[in-house]
Phi, psi and omega in degrees: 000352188268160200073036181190154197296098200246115207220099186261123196239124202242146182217125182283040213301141164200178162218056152258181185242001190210115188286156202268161197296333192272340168283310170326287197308302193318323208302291185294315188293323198292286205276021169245348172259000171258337190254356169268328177301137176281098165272103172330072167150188182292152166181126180247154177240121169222143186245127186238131176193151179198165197263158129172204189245024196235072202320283176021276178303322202294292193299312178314308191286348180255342156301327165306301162337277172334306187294318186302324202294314203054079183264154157310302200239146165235126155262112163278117206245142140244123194312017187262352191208130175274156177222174160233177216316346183261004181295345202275328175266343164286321173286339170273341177307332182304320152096345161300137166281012165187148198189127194223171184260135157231106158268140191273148198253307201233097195269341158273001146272358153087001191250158190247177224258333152286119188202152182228160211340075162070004156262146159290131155260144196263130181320161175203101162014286194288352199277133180283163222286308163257133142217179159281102193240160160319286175195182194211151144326145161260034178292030166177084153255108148285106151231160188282177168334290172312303175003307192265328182288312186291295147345140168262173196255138004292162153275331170256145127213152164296125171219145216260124144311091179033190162304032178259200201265322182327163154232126146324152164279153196287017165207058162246278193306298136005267183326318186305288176326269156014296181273346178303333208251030194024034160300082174324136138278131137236134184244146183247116207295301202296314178301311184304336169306340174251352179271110176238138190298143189234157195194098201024068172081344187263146140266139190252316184298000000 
């Protein structure tokens, strides 16, 4: 990065209007330790967010943002889980073109945001530092740019479970594109261990 424009665009898709308070707080905590942080070049932050009832739609128009801004990077936030004020900087250290969080999602079923053939994988000790997974949730995803020039649009979509009434999640279909185009999920372990999931006021991790 040094010597170069560092412009991290952080976008929030959800389809609520409010956010719980303790996120608000990461939030705020992220982007005053990125704009204090010391960079060879330039380097900006901007948080982009918006609502509705169509998850999809939401992140295309707001990656659309990103793009007008013409940011380096995208963080992708979902307002369900804190971290702390340096992730943002761990994560771009990583050097990766996506780099993702395994955060627990489903706390009586024990499962997590991170998964392989059709399992969550559960944190461990013994797990290196980064790995390669199938795909992640997007409550906490860095990608770089390029990312998005290589995928065709849509990025997202719902798409219906065999004949049932079901849909899979709209970045179960990302990931899919993503490895056709030999793009890596990566989750970085060591962070995840600081990231915890919130639930009416509960830590869930």
């Amino acid at each position: 990065m040094a010597g170069e424009t560092l412009k991290v665009a952080v976008l929030i898709a959800t389809t609520k209007k409010t956010y719980p308070n303790k996120f608000v707080e990461c939030l705020s905590n992220l982007v005053g330790h990125f704009q204090r942080s010391e960079y060879d070049g330039e380097h900006e932050i901007k948080v982009f967010t918006t609502h509705g009832s169509i998850l999809p739609e939401i992140r295309h128009r707001l990656i659309g943002d990103a793009i007008a801004w013409e940011a380096t990077h995208i963080l992708m936030l979902s307002p369900e889980i804190t971290f702390p004020p340096d992730a943002l900087h761990r994560m771009l250290a990583r050097g990766r073109g996506v780099i993702g969080i395994n955060y627990l999602v489903d706390f009586a079923k024990r499962e997590y945001s991170a998964y392989r053939s059709g399992g969550s994988i559960t944190p461990d000790a013994r797990l290196p530092e980064t790995e390669e997974v199938e795909g992640v949730a997007l409550g906490m995803v860095l990608f770089n740019m390029p990312v998005f020039d290589i995928l065709d649009i849509p990025f997202f979509k719902y798409e219906q479970i065999g004949e049932t009434p079901a849909f899979a999640e709209d970045y179960i279909y990302f990931w899919e594109q993503a490895k056709k185009k030999e793009i890596p999920c990566v989750i970085d372990h060591v962070l995840s261990q600081e990231v915890k999931s919130l639930h009416h006021g509960e830590l869930w991790h």
